[in-house]
Amino acid sequence: MDSKSSKKCPGILLTTNRDLKNPSLDVEHSHAGYLHIGIVEKAKEEMKNLFIMSTNTPSQVFVEVVNNLPKDNTVKRTLCNCKGRMYPKKPQNLSELSITGDWTLYKNERFLLYNSGPDSDERTINFSLDDGLQYITDANNWFCDGNFSLSPEHFLQLYVIRVKKRDVFVTAVYCLLERKAKSTYKKMFSILYEKCAERNFFPDPKVLHIDFEQATIQAAREIIGFELEIRGCFYHLCQNTYRKIQNLGLQKLYTNNDSFSHFCGMLDGLAGLAFLPLQKIDEGMNFLKTVVPPEADELLEYFDCTYVTGTYKKVGSGECIKLRRIKAMYQPKIWNVHESTLNGEHRTNNMCESWNNRFKHVVGHNHLTIWKLIDKMRQEISVNIAKIELNEIGLTSKRKENT
């Protein structure tokens, strides 16, 4: 079985062709059993025997055997109890969390890259194979994202770094983070570079595709380099603007008034500032200020202050007040997609967004235990390896990815 091969189990169970009910254990197993395999195999054997000994059709045999199985709830409860015995005890807090033995490995290869330990002020745990570190070293573009619902208990987020290996996007690094401060991300990137250097890997990404989050942007520039090109996700830009529309109580107007929604589209939509040449954005913003409907004044001011012109800081008092210009939090070069569109490059961080959605489906629920998450991450690695191998022999087709 899969368990036997992956855990190198020496267990041997002897049966005869006519007697499957009383097998003898020749060599002990080295791992916990998987009860669902026994249920499935028993059902299959009953179907075979019943079909041979009766005149019923395969469909009739299937229905008869399935009807004789235990009730759904009984089977589910039994399987859940069995699976629960496969995992270590669930830690009540991070000081109780200790990752050892097979949980640090992918098959027989090291998977746990770094563990700050239970005595650290801020717990950080990173997972990556050496192949994953090689992937990020070879890649010019890193696609980074934090997911809060996928984080295991007692952690705030699961942060991933995805890169393109040949024509396949893979998750190269998984980081479990307790916070989302600038210091958190600086530590994350620093550890990654230290572990790469220990293996004579020297990553030098040119572009980081990330969310609009100052803590991550500043940390990446301080650790990776200030020359690093930061690209915010166009989809997230649109999301942020729509959230502001909702916060201002303008959602109903946006939905029902074509003129108002068209103006909003000139801010961030497909006819918006993001698609203008970079040097034309100030001119575009000045134009929008001449055509803004009264209801959108506050929305336009928000977009201009946050993404284009910035704000002004008062310095001094009385008659000695001066105004000093403060740059926009997210300057146009971060979110402008004019050149990306012309060059067929990525306008969004969809490589992470689509992975988040797919991995959520694989995981099945939010905030699972760390043991189940490690299992799912190892399954993901197996899928990635298979995709890369298939791609190398030409058995996968290219997908359009410049979104």
Coordinates of C-alpha atoms in Angstrom, one line a residue:
M1 CA 0.0 0.0 0.0
D2 CA 1.0 3.7 -0.2
S3 CA 1.7 3.8 3.5
K4 CA 4.0 0.8 3.2
S5 CA 6.1 2.2 0.4
S6 CA 6.3 5.8 1.7
K7 CA 7.3 4.7 5.2
K8 CA 9.4 1.7 4.1
C9 CA 7.2 -0.5 6.2
P10 CA 8.5 -4.1 6.5
G11 CA 5.1 -5.5 7.4
I12 CA 3.9 -8.7 5.6
L13 CA 0.4 -10.1 5.9
L14 CA -0.1 -13.6 4.6
T15 CA -3.4 -14.8 3.2
T16 CA -4.7 -17.7 1.1
N17 CA -6.8 -17.5 -2.0
R18 CA -9.8 -18.9 -0.2
D19 CA -9.4 -17.4 3.2
L20 CA -9.1 -13.6 3.5
K21 CA -10.8 -13.4 6.9
N22 CA -8.0 -14.9 9.0
P23 CA -4.7 -13.5 7.7
S24 CA -1.5 -14.0 9.6
L25 CA 1.0 -11.2 10.3
D26 CA 4.4 -12.4 9.3
V27 CA 6.3 -9.2 10.0
E28 CA 5.1 -6.3 12.1
H29 CA 4.1 -3.0 10.6
S30 CA 6.2 0.1 11.4
H31 CA 3.3 2.6 11.2
A32 CA -0.3 3.2 12.2
G33 CA -2.9 1.4 10.0
Y34 CA -5.3 2.9 7.5
L35 CA -8.7 1.5 8.3
H36 CA -10.4 2.9 5.1
I37 CA -8.1 0.7 3.0
G38 CA -9.4 -2.4 4.8
I39 CA -13.0 -1.3 4.3
V40 CA -12.5 -0.7 0.6
E41 CA -10.6 -4.0 -0.1
K42 CA -13.2 -6.0 1.9
A43 CA -16.0 -4.5 -0.2
K44 CA -14.2 -5.1 -3.4
E45 CA -13.6 -8.7 -2.5
E46 CA -17.2 -9.3 -1.6
M47 CA -18.3 -7.8 -4.9
K48 CA -16.0 -10.2 -6.8
N49 CA -17.2 -13.3 -5.0
L50 CA -20.8 -12.3 -5.2
F51 CA -20.6 -11.7 -8.9
I52 CA -18.9 -15.0 -9.6
M53 CA -21.4 -17.0 -7.5
S54 CA -24.6 -15.3 -8.7
T55 CA -26.3 -14.3 -11.9
N56 CA -26.7 -10.7 -10.9
T57 CA -25.4 -7.9 -13.1
P58 CA -22.4 -5.8 -11.9
S59 CA -24.7 -2.9 -11.0
Q60 CA -26.9 -5.2 -8.9
V61 CA -23.8 -6.7 -7.1
F62 CA -22.5 -3.2 -6.4
V63 CA -25.8 -2.0 -4.9
E64 CA -26.1 -5.1 -2.7
V65 CA -22.6 -4.9 -1.3
V66 CA -22.9 -1.1 -0.7
N67 CA -26.2 -1.6 1.1
N68 CA -24.5 -4.1 3.5
L69 CA -21.8 -1.6 4.5
P70 CA -22.1 0.3 7.8
K71 CA -24.1 3.5 7.8
D72 CA -22.4 6.7 6.5
N73 CA -22.0 8.3 9.9
T74 CA -20.5 5.1 11.4
V75 CA -17.9 4.8 8.6
K76 CA -17.1 8.5 8.8
R77 CA -16.7 8.4 12.6
T78 CA -14.5 5.3 12.4
L79 CA -12.3 6.8 9.6
C80 CA -12.0 10.1 11.5
N81 CA -11.0 8.3 14.7
C82 CA -8.5 6.2 12.7
K83 CA -7.0 9.3 11.0
G84 CA -6.7 11.1 14.3
R85 CA -4.4 8.4 15.6
M86 CA -2.1 9.0 12.7
Y87 CA -1.2 12.5 13.9
P88 CA 0.7 13.7 17.0
K89 CA -1.2 15.4 19.8
K90 CA -2.6 18.8 18.9
P91 CA -0.6 21.5 20.7
Q92 CA -2.5 23.8 22.9
N93 CA -0.1 26.7 22.2
L94 CA 3.0 27.3 20.2
S95 CA 5.3 26.6 23.2
E96 CA 4.0 23.0 23.1
L97 CA 4.7 22.6 19.3
S98 CA 7.7 20.4 18.5
I99 CA 8.3 19.2 15.0
T100 CA 10.5 16.1 14.8
G101 CA 11.0 12.8 13.0
D102 CA 9.0 12.1 9.8
W103 CA 7.3 15.5 10.2
T104 CA 10.5 17.3 9.2
L105 CA 10.8 15.2 6.0
Y106 CA 9.4 14.8 2.5
K107 CA 9.8 11.1 2.0
N108 CA 13.5 10.8 3.1
E109 CA 14.5 14.3 2.2
R110 CA 14.7 17.3 4.6
F111 CA 11.6 19.5 4.3
L112 CA 11.6 21.6 7.4
L113 CA 14.0 24.4 6.6
Y114 CA 13.8 26.5 9.7
N115 CA 12.1 26.4 13.1
S116 CA 12.6 29.3 15.5
G117 CA 11.7 27.1 18.4
P118 CA 9.2 27.3 21.4
D119 CA 11.4 29.9 23.2
S120 CA 11.4 32.5 20.5
D121 CA 9.5 35.8 20.9
E122 CA 7.8 35.3 17.5
R123 CA 7.5 31.7 16.1
T124 CA 8.5 31.3 12.5
I125 CA 8.6 27.9 10.7
N126 CA 9.7 27.6 7.1
F127 CA 9.4 24.6 4.8
S128 CA 11.2 24.0 1.5
L129 CA 13.2 21.3 -0.2
D130 CA 16.6 22.0 -1.6
D131 CA 15.0 21.9 -5.0
G132 CA 12.6 24.6 -3.9
L133 CA 15.6 26.8 -2.9
Q134 CA 17.1 26.1 -6.3
Y135 CA 13.9 27.1 -8.0
I136 CA 13.8 30.6 -6.3
T137 CA 17.5 31.0 -7.1
D138 CA 16.9 30.4 -10.8
A139 CA 13.7 32.6 -11.0
N140 CA 13.7 36.3 -11.9
N141 CA 10.0 36.7 -10.8
W142 CA 8.8 35.7 -7.3
F143 CA 5.0 35.6 -6.7
C144 CA 4.4 36.0 -3.0
D145 CA 1.2 36.0 -0.9
G146 CA 0.0 35.4 2.6
N147 CA -3.2 33.4 3.3
F148 CA -4.9 33.8 6.7
S149 CA -7.6 31.1 6.4
L150 CA -5.0 28.4 5.5
S151 CA -2.8 29.1 8.5
P152 CA -2.8 26.3 11.1
E153 CA -3.9 26.9 14.6
H154 CA -1.9 29.4 16.6
F155 CA -0.4 31.0 13.5
L156 CA -1.7 34.1 11.7
Q157 CA -0.8 33.3 8.1
L158 CA 0.6 30.8 5.7
Y159 CA 3.0 32.8 3.4
V160 CA 4.1 31.2 0.1
I161 CA 6.6 32.0 -2.6
R162 CA 5.8 30.6 -6.0
V163 CA 8.0 30.7 -9.1
K164 CA 8.0 29.4 -12.6
K165 CA 10.0 26.2 -13.3
R166 CA 10.1 25.7 -17.0
D167 CA 6.4 26.1 -17.9
V168 CA 5.0 25.1 -14.5
F169 CA 4.3 27.3 -11.6
V170 CA 5.2 25.7 -8.3
T171 CA 5.2 26.6 -4.6
A172 CA 8.8 26.7 -3.6
V173 CA 8.7 28.0 -0.1
Y174 CA 6.0 27.7 2.7
C175 CA 6.3 30.0 5.8
L176 CA 4.2 29.8 8.9
L177 CA 4.1 33.3 10.5
E178 CA 2.7 34.4 13.8
R179 CA 2.4 38.1 12.8
K180 CA 2.4 40.4 9.8
A181 CA 4.8 43.2 10.9
K182 CA 7.7 44.5 8.9
S183 CA 10.0 42.7 11.3
T184 CA 8.2 39.4 10.6
Y185 CA 8.8 39.7 6.9
K186 CA 12.4 40.9 7.3
K187 CA 13.1 37.8 9.4
M188 CA 11.3 35.6 6.8
F189 CA 13.4 36.9 3.9
S190 CA 16.6 36.9 5.9
I191 CA 16.2 33.3 7.0
L192 CA 15.5 32.3 3.4
Y193 CA 18.7 34.0 2.1
E194 CA 20.8 32.5 4.9
K195 CA 19.6 29.0 4.2
C196 CA 20.2 29.5 0.5
A197 CA 23.8 30.7 1.2
E198 CA 24.5 27.6 3.3
R199 CA 23.8 25.6 0.1
N200 CA 25.7 27.9 -2.2
F201 CA 22.5 29.2 -3.7
F202 CA 22.4 33.0 -4.2
P203 CA 18.9 34.1 -5.3
D204 CA 18.6 37.5 -7.1
P205 CA 15.0 38.1 -8.1
K206 CA 14.4 41.1 -10.3
V207 CA 10.6 41.4 -9.7
L208 CA 8.4 40.7 -6.7
H209 CA 4.7 40.3 -7.3
I210 CA 3.0 41.0 -4.0
D211 CA -0.1 42.5 -2.4
F212 CA -0.4 46.2 -1.5
E213 CA 1.1 45.9 1.9
Q214 CA 3.8 48.3 3.1
A215 CA 5.3 46.0 5.7
T216 CA 6.1 43.4 3.0
I217 CA 7.3 45.9 0.4
Q218 CA 9.7 47.6 2.8
A219 CA 11.0 44.3 4.2
A220 CA 11.7 42.9 0.8
R221 CA 13.6 46.0 -0.3
E222 CA 15.7 46.1 2.8
I223 CA 16.7 42.5 2.7
I224 CA 16.6 41.6 -1.1
G225 CA 17.6 45.1 -2.4
F226 CA 16.3 48.5 -3.0
E227 CA 16.7 48.0 -6.8
L228 CA 14.0 45.3 -6.6
E229 CA 11.0 46.0 -8.8
I230 CA 7.8 45.7 -6.8
R231 CA 4.6 45.0 -8.8
G232 CA 1.3 45.2 -7.0
C233 CA -1.6 43.0 -8.3
F234 CA -4.0 44.9 -10.7
Y235 CA -6.8 42.7 -9.3
H236 CA -6.0 43.8 -5.8
L237 CA -5.9 47.5 -6.9
C238 CA -9.5 47.1 -8.2
Q239 CA -10.5 45.3 -5.0
N240 CA -9.1 48.1 -2.8
T241 CA -11.0 50.7 -4.8
Y242 CA -14.2 48.8 -4.6
R243 CA -13.8 48.4 -0.8
K244 CA -13.4 52.2 -0.5
I245 CA -16.6 52.6 -2.6
Q246 CA -18.4 50.3 -0.1
N247 CA -16.9 52.2 2.9
L248 CA -18.1 55.5 1.5
G249 CA -21.7 54.1 1.2
L250 CA -21.6 54.3 -2.6
Q251 CA -22.1 50.7 -3.6
K252 CA -25.8 51.2 -4.6
L253 CA -24.9 54.2 -6.7
Y254 CA -22.0 52.2 -8.3
T255 CA -24.4 49.4 -9.2
N256 CA -27.3 51.5 -10.5
N257 CA -25.6 54.6 -12.0
D258 CA -23.8 54.0 -15.3
S259 CA -22.1 57.4 -15.3
F260 CA -20.7 57.0 -11.8
S261 CA -19.5 53.4 -12.4
H262 CA -17.9 54.6 -15.7
F263 CA -15.9 57.3 -13.7
C264 CA -14.8 54.7 -11.2
G265 CA -13.6 52.5 -14.1
M266 CA -11.4 55.4 -15.3
L267 CA -9.7 55.2 -11.9
D268 CA -8.9 51.6 -11.8
G269 CA -10.7 49.7 -14.5
L270 CA -9.7 48.5 -17.9
A271 CA -10.1 52.1 -19.1
G272 CA -8.2 53.4 -16.1
L273 CA -5.0 55.1 -15.0
A274 CA -3.2 51.8 -14.7
F275 CA -3.1 51.3 -18.4
L276 CA -1.8 54.7 -19.3
P277 CA 2.0 55.1 -20.0
L278 CA 3.7 55.8 -16.7
Q279 CA 4.6 59.4 -17.6
K280 CA 1.0 60.2 -18.5
I281 CA -0.6 59.2 -15.1
D282 CA -0.3 62.7 -13.6
E283 CA -2.0 64.1 -16.7
G284 CA -4.7 61.5 -16.5
M285 CA -5.3 62.3 -12.8
N286 CA -5.6 66.0 -13.6
F287 CA -8.2 65.2 -16.3
L288 CA -10.2 63.1 -13.8
K289 CA -10.3 66.1 -11.4
T290 CA -12.1 68.1 -14.1
V291 CA -14.8 65.5 -14.7
V292 CA -15.4 64.0 -11.3
P293 CA -19.0 63.8 -10.2
P294 CA -19.7 65.4 -6.8
E295 CA -20.5 62.0 -5.2
A296 CA -17.0 60.8 -6.2
D297 CA -14.9 63.6 -4.7
E298 CA -13.9 61.7 -1.6
L299 CA -13.2 58.5 -3.6
L300 CA -10.9 60.5 -6.1
E301 CA -9.1 62.2 -3.2
Y302 CA -8.4 58.7 -1.6
F303 CA -7.1 57.3 -4.9
D304 CA -4.9 60.4 -5.6
C305 CA -3.4 60.4 -2.1
T306 CA -2.9 56.7 -1.9
Y307 CA -1.8 55.8 -5.4
V308 CA -0.8 58.9 -7.4
T309 CA 0.1 62.3 -5.9
G310 CA 0.4 61.6 -2.3
T311 CA -0.4 64.1 0.6
Y312 CA 1.1 67.2 2.2
K313 CA 2.5 67.5 5.7
K314 CA 2.2 70.8 7.6
V315 CA 5.5 71.9 9.1
G316 CA 5.7 74.8 11.5
S317 CA 2.9 76.9 13.0
G318 CA 1.2 80.3 12.7
E319 CA 2.5 82.3 9.8
C320 CA 5.5 80.0 9.5
I321 CA 3.6 77.0 8.2
K322 CA 5.2 75.2 5.2
L323 CA 3.8 72.2 3.3
R324 CA 6.0 69.3 2.5
R325 CA 4.8 66.8 -0.1
I326 CA 4.6 63.1 1.0
K327 CA 4.8 60.6 -1.7
A328 CA 1.9 58.3 -2.4
M329 CA 2.0 55.1 -0.3
Y330 CA 1.9 53.0 -3.5
Q331 CA 3.4 54.9 -6.3
P332 CA 2.3 54.4 -9.9
K333 CA 5.3 52.3 -10.9
I334 CA 4.1 49.7 -8.5
W335 CA 0.6 49.3 -10.0
N336 CA 0.9 50.6 -13.5
V337 CA 0.4 47.8 -16.1
H338 CA 1.0 49.6 -19.4
E339 CA 4.4 48.0 -20.1
S340 CA 3.3 44.7 -18.7
T341 CA 0.3 44.6 -21.0
L342 CA 2.3 45.5 -24.1
N343 CA 5.0 42.9 -23.2
G344 CA 2.5 40.1 -22.4
E345 CA 3.7 40.0 -18.8
H346 CA 1.7 39.3 -15.6
R347 CA -0.7 42.1 -14.5
T348 CA -2.0 40.2 -11.5
N349 CA -0.7 37.9 -8.8
N350 CA -3.0 35.2 -10.1
M351 CA -0.3 32.6 -9.7
C352 CA -0.8 32.9 -6.0
E353 CA -4.6 33.7 -6.0
S354 CA -5.4 30.6 -8.1
W355 CA -3.2 28.4 -5.9
N356 CA -4.9 29.7 -2.8
N357 CA -8.3 28.8 -4.1
R358 CA -7.1 25.3 -5.3
F359 CA -5.2 24.6 -2.1
K360 CA -8.2 25.6 0.0
H361 CA -10.2 23.0 -1.8
V362 CA -7.6 20.4 -1.3
V363 CA -7.3 21.2 2.5
G364 CA -11.1 21.2 2.9
H365 CA -11.5 23.6 5.8
N366 CA -9.9 26.6 7.6
H367 CA -7.3 26.6 10.3
L368 CA -6.5 22.9 10.2
T369 CA -3.8 21.4 12.5
I370 CA -0.2 21.9 11.6
W371 CA 0.1 18.1 11.1
K372 CA -2.6 18.0 8.5
L373 CA -1.1 21.1 6.8
I374 CA 2.3 19.4 6.6
D375 CA 0.6 16.4 5.0
K376 CA -1.1 18.6 2.4
M377 CA 2.1 20.5 1.6
R378 CA 3.9 17.3 1.0
Q379 CA 1.1 16.2 -1.3
E380 CA 1.5 19.5 -3.1
I381 CA 5.2 18.8 -3.6
S382 CA 4.4 15.4 -5.2
V383 CA 2.0 17.1 -7.6
N384 CA 4.6 19.8 -8.5
I385 CA 7.2 17.2 -9.1
A386 CA 4.9 15.2 -11.4
K387 CA 3.9 18.4 -13.3
I388 CA 7.5 19.3 -13.9
E389 CA 8.4 15.8 -15.1
L390 CA 5.4 15.7 -17.4
N391 CA 6.4 19.1 -18.8
E392 CA 10.0 18.0 -19.4
I393 CA 8.8 15.2 -21.7
G394 CA 6.2 17.5 -23.4
L395 CA 3.0 16.0 -22.0
T396 CA 1.6 19.2 -20.7
S397 CA 0.3 22.1 -22.7
K398 CA 1.1 25.7 -22.2
R399 CA -1.6 27.9 -20.6
K400 CA -2.1 31.6 -21.2
E401 CA -0.7 33.2 -18.1
N402 CA -0.3 36.9 -18.8
T403 CA -3.2 37.9 -16.6

